[in-house]
Tab-separated table of C-alpha atoms in Angstrom:
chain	number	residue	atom	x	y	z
A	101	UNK	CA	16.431	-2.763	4.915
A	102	UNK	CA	12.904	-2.587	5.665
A	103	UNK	CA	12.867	-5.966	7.735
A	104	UNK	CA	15.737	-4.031	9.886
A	105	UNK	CA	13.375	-1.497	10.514
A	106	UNK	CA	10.150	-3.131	10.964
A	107	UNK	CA	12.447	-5.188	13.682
A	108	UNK	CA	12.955	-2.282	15.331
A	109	UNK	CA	9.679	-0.904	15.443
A	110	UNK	CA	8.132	-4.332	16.904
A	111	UNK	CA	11.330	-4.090	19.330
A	112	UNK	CA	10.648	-0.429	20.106
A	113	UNK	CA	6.678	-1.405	21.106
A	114	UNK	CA	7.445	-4.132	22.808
A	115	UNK	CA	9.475	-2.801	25.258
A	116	UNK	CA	6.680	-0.018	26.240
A	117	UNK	CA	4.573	-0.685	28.687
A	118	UNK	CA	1.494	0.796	27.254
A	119	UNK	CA	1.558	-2.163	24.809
A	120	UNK	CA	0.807	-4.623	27.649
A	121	UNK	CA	-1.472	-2.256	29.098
A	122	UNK	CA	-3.894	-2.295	25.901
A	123	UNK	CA	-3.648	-6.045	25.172
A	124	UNK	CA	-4.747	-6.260	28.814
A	125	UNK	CA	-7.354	-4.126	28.642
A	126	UNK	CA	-8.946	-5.655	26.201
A	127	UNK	CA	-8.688	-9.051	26.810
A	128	UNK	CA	-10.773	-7.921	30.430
A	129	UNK	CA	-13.165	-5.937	28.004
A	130	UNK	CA	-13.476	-9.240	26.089
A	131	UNK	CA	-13.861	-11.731	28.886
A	132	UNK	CA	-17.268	-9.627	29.971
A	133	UNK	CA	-17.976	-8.791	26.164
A	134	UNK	CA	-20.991	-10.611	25.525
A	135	UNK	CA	-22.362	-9.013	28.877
A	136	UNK	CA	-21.661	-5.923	27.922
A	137	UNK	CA	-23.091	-5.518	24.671
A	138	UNK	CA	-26.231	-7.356	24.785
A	139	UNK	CA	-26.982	-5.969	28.010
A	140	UNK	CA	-30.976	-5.409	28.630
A	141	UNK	CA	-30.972	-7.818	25.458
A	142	UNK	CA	-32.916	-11.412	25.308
A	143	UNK	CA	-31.035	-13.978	23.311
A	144	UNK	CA	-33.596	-15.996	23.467
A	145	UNK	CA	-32.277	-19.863	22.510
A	146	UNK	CA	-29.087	-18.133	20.938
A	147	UNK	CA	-26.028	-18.821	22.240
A	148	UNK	CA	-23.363	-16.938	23.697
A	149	UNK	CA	-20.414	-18.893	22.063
A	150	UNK	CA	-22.332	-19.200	18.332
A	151	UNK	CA	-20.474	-17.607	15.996
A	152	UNK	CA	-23.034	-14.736	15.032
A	153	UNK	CA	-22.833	-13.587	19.083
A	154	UNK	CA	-19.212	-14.134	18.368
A	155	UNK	CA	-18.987	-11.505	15.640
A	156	UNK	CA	-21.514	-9.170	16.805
A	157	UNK	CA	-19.389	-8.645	20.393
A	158	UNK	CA	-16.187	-8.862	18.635
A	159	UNK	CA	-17.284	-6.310	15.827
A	160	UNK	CA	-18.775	-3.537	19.181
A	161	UNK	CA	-15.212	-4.499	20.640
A	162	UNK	CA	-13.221	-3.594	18.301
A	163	UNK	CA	-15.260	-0.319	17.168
A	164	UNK	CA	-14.626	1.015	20.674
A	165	UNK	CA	-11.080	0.234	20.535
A	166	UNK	CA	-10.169	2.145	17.454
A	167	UNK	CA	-8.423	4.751	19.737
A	168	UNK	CA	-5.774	2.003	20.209
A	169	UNK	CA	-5.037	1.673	16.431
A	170	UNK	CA	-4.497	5.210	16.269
A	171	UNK	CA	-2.024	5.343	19.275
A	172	UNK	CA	-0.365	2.427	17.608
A	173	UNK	CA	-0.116	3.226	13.857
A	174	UNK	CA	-0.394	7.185	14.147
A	175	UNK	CA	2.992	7.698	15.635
A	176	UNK	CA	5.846	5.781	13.996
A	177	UNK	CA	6.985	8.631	11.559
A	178	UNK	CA	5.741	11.275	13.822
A	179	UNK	CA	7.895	9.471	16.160
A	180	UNK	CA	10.819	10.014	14.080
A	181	UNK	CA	10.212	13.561	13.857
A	182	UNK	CA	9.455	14.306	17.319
A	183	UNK	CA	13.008	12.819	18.733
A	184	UNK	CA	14.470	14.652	15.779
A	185	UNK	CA	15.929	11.758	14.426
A	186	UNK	CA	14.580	12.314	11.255
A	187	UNK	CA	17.013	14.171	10.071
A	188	UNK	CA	19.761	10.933	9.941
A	189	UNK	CA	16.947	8.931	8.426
A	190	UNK	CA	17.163	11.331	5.413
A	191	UNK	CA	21.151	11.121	4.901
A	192	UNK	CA	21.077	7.580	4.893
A	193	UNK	CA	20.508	5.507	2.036
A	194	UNK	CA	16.947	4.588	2.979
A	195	UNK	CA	14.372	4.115	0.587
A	196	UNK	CA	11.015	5.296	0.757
A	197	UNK	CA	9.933	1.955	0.095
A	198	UNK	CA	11.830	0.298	2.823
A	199	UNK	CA	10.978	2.916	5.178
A	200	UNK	CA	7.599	2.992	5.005
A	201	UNK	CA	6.913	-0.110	4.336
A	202	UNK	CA	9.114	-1.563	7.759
A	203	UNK	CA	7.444	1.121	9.976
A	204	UNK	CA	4.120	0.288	8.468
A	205	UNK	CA	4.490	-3.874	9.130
A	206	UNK	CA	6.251	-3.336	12.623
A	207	UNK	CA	3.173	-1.331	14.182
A	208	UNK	CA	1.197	-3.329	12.486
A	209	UNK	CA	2.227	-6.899	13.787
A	210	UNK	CA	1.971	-5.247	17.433
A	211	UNK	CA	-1.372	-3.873	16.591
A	212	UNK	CA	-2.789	-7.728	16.056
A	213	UNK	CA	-0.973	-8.764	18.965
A	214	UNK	CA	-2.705	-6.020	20.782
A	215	UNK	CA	-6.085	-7.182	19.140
A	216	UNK	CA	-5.470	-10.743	19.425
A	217	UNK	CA	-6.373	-10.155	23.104
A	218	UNK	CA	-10.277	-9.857	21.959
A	219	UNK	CA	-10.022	-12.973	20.365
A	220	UNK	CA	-7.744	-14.887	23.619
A	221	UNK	CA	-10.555	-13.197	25.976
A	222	UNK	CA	-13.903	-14.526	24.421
A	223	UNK	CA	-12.219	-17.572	24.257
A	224	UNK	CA	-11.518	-17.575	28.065
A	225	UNK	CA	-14.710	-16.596	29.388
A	226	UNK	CA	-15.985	-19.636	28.078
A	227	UNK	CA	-13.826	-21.331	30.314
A	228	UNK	CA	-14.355	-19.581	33.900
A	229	UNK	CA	-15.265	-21.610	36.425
A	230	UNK	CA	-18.051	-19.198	37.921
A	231	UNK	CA	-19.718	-18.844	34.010
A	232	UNK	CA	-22.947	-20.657	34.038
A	233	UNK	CA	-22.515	-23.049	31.077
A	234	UNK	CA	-26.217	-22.757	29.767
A	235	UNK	CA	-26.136	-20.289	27.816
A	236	UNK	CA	-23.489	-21.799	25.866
A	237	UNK	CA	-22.889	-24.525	23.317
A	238	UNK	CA	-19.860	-26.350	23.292
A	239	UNK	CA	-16.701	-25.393	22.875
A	240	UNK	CA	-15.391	-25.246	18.708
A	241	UNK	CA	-12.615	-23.228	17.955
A	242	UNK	CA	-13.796	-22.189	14.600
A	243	UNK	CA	-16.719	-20.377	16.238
A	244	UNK	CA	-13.890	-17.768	17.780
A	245	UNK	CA	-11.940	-18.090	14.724
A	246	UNK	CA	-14.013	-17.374	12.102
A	247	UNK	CA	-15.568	-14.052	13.483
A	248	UNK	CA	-12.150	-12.738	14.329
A	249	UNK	CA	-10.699	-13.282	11.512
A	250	UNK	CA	-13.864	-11.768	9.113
A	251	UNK	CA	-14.634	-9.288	11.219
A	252	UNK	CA	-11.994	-7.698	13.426
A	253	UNK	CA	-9.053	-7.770	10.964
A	254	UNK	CA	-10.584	-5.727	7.565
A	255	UNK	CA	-11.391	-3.200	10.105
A	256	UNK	CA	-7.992	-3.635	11.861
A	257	UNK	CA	-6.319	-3.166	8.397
A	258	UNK	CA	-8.306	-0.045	7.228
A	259	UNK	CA	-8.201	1.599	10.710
A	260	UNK	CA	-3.967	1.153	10.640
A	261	UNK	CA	-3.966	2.215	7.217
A	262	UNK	CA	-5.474	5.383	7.706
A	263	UNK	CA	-4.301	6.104	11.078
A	264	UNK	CA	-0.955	5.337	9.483
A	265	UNK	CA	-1.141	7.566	6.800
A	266	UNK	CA	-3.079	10.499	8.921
A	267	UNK	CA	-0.095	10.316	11.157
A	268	UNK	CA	2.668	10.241	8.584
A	269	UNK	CA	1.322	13.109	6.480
A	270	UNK	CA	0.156	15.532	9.095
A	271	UNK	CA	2.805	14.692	11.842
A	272	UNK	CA	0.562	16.374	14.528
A	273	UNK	CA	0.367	14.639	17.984
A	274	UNK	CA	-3.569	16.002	18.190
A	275	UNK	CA	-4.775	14.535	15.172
A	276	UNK	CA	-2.909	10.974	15.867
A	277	UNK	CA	-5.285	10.965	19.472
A	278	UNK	CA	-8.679	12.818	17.805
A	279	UNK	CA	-8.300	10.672	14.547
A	280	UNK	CA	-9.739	7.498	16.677
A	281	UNK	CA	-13.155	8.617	16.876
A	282	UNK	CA	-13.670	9.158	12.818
A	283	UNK	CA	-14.247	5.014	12.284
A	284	UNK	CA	-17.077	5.262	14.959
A	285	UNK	CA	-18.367	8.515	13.731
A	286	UNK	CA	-18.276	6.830	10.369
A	287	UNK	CA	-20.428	4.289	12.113
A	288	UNK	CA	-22.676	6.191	13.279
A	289	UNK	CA	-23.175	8.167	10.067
A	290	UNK	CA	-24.561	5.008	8.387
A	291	UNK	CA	-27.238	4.351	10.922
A	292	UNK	CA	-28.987	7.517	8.884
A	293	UNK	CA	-29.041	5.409	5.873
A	294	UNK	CA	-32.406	3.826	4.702
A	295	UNK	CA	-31.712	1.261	2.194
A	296	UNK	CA	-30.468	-1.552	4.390
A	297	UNK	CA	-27.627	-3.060	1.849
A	298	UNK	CA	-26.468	0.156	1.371
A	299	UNK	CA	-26.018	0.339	4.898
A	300	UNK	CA	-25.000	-3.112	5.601
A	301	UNK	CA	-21.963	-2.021	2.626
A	302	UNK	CA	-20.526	0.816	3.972
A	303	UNK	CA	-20.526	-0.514	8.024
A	304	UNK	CA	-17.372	-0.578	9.164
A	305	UNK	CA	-18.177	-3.134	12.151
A	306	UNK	CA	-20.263	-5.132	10.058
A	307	UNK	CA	-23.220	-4.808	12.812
A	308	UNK	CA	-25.975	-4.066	10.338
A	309	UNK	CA	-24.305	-6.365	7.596
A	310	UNK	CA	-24.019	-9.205	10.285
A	311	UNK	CA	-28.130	-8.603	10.644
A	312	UNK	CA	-28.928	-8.192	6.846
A	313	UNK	CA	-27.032	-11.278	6.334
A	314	UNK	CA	-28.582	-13.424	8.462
A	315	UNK	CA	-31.804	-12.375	9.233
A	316	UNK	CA	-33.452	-15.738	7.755
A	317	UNK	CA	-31.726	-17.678	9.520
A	318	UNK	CA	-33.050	-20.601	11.784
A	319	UNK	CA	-32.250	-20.800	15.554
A	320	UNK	CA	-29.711	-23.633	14.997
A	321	UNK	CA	-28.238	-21.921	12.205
A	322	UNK	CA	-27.940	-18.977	14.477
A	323	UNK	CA	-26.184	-21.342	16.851
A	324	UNK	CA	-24.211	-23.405	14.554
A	325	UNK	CA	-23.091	-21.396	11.380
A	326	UNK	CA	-20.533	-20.182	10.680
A	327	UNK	CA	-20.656	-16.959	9.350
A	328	UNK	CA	-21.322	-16.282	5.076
A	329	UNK	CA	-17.825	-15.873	3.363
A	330	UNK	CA	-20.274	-14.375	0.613
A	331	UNK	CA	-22.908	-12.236	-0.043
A	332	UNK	CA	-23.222	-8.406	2.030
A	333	UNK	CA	-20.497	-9.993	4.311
A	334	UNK	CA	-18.155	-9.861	1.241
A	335	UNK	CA	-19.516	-6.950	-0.062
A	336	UNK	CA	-18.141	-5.681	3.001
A	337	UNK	CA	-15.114	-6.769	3.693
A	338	UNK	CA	-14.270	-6.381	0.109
A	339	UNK	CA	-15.104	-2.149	0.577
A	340	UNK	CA	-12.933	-2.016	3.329
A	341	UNK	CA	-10.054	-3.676	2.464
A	342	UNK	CA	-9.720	-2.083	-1.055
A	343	UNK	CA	-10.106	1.481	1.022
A	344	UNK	CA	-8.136	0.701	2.877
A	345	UNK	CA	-5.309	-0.190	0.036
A	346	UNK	CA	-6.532	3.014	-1.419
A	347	UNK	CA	-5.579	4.520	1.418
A	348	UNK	CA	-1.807	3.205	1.755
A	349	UNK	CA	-1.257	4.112	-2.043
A	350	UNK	CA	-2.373	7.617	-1.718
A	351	UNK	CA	-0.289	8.050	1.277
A	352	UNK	CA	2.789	6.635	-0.119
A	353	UNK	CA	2.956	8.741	-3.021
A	354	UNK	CA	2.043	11.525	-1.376
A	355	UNK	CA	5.205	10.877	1.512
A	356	UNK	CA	8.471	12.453	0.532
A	357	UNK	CA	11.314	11.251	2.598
A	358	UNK	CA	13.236	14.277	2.236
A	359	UNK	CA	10.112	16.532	3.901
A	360	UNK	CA	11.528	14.304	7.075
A	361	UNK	CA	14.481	16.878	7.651
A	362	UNK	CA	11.735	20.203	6.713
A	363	UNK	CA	10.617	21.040	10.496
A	364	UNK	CA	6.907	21.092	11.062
A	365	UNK	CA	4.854	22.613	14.379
């Protein structure tokens, strides 16, 4: 049952316009990325395809985007409620598990489609004819790859979680389009921190981890590394992800299925 309804949710985004909208949106945000975030800022010999510029751009991109994940993920219950549908979701034989689980997994798989567009767009500026091709190395996949995938997704995952959960417990349309500016906040807050690990931990965009961990590094390590799978970078991704599990568990025992049909302003 739940892979009927997380069909059904994919179905239901992909048939909105708005989905197209974002994934466009930022993949133009992406293609000018690097420009954008280092602006006023002198890479010196670093280039603008290594890896570490990779993740740095990628990790700004995707904190500025987190309104997106809360569009995506906040609404799929409240969704329910709002077309007052909710009320034949309780009478059927539906599971909690199953209905959580295939709204959760449907958003989600349109939320990395929607993100994969950061990933398609750094990739492509590379490429323009009218980019002057000094400032980069050449072309590897693994140096679009690897960021994307160590960066952009733990976020990803404990941004949907929450958002998820935010949405499904409060089922108010305010707090699913306020609730994307508490990861940057967050963000923010750790800039105020003084002990540098303790502040490359709890980043969510892994800016200040991405400069504790590799703030010995050579020039052509800076150019040609990918980046650590270990150290503060794990430490990080690590905090995150379990959160974000946290998160989902909390929220799942917290759900019942039959406050769907109990009306809520």
């Amino acid at each position: 049952m739940w892979y009927e309804i997380c069909k059904f949710e994919i179905h239901y985004r992909l048939r909105r316009w708005d989905t197209y909208l974002f994934f466009l949106f930022l993949l133009i945000f992406s293609l000018f990325g690097v420009e954008f975030v280092f602006e006023g800022i002198d890479l010196g010999m670093v280039k603008k395809n290594s890896p570490l510029v990779n993740a740095q751009t990628k990790g700004a991109i995707t904190g500025l985007s987190m309104l997106f994940v809360s569009i995506i993920m906040g609404v799929p219950i409240l969704r329910d409620f709002q077309y007052k549908i909710a009320p034949l979701i309780y009478v059927n034989p539906i599971s909690k598990k199953d209905y959580l689980v295939g709204r959760y997994l449907g958003a989600m798989v349109v939320l990395l489609f929607i993100f994969s567009a950061v990933l398609w767009g750094m990739i492509l500026r590379a490429q323009m004819p009218w980019v002057n091709v000094d400032p980069y190395g050449s072309f590897q996949w693994s140096n679009y790859l690897q960021p994307f995938v160590w960066v952009v997704l733990p976020i990803v995952f404990f941004g949907a979680s929450l958002f998820f959960e935010t949405g499904t417990l409060t089922r108010k349309l305010m707090v699913v389009y306020t609730q994307g500016i508490f990861i940057f906040v967050l963000f923010m807050l750790t800039k105020a921190i003084t002990h540098e690990s303790w502040q490359a931990l709890l980043d969510p965009f892994s800016l200040t981890t991405l400069t504790l961990s590799t703030k010995h590094w050579t020039i052509v390590e800076r150019n040609t590394s990918l980046l650590p799978w270990g150290g503060a970078m794990l430490y990080n991704k690590l905090f995150w992800i379990v959160l974000g599990v946290a998160v989902l568990a909390f929220g799942y025992f917290k759900f019942l299925l039959n406050s769907l049909s109990t009306n809520h302003t």
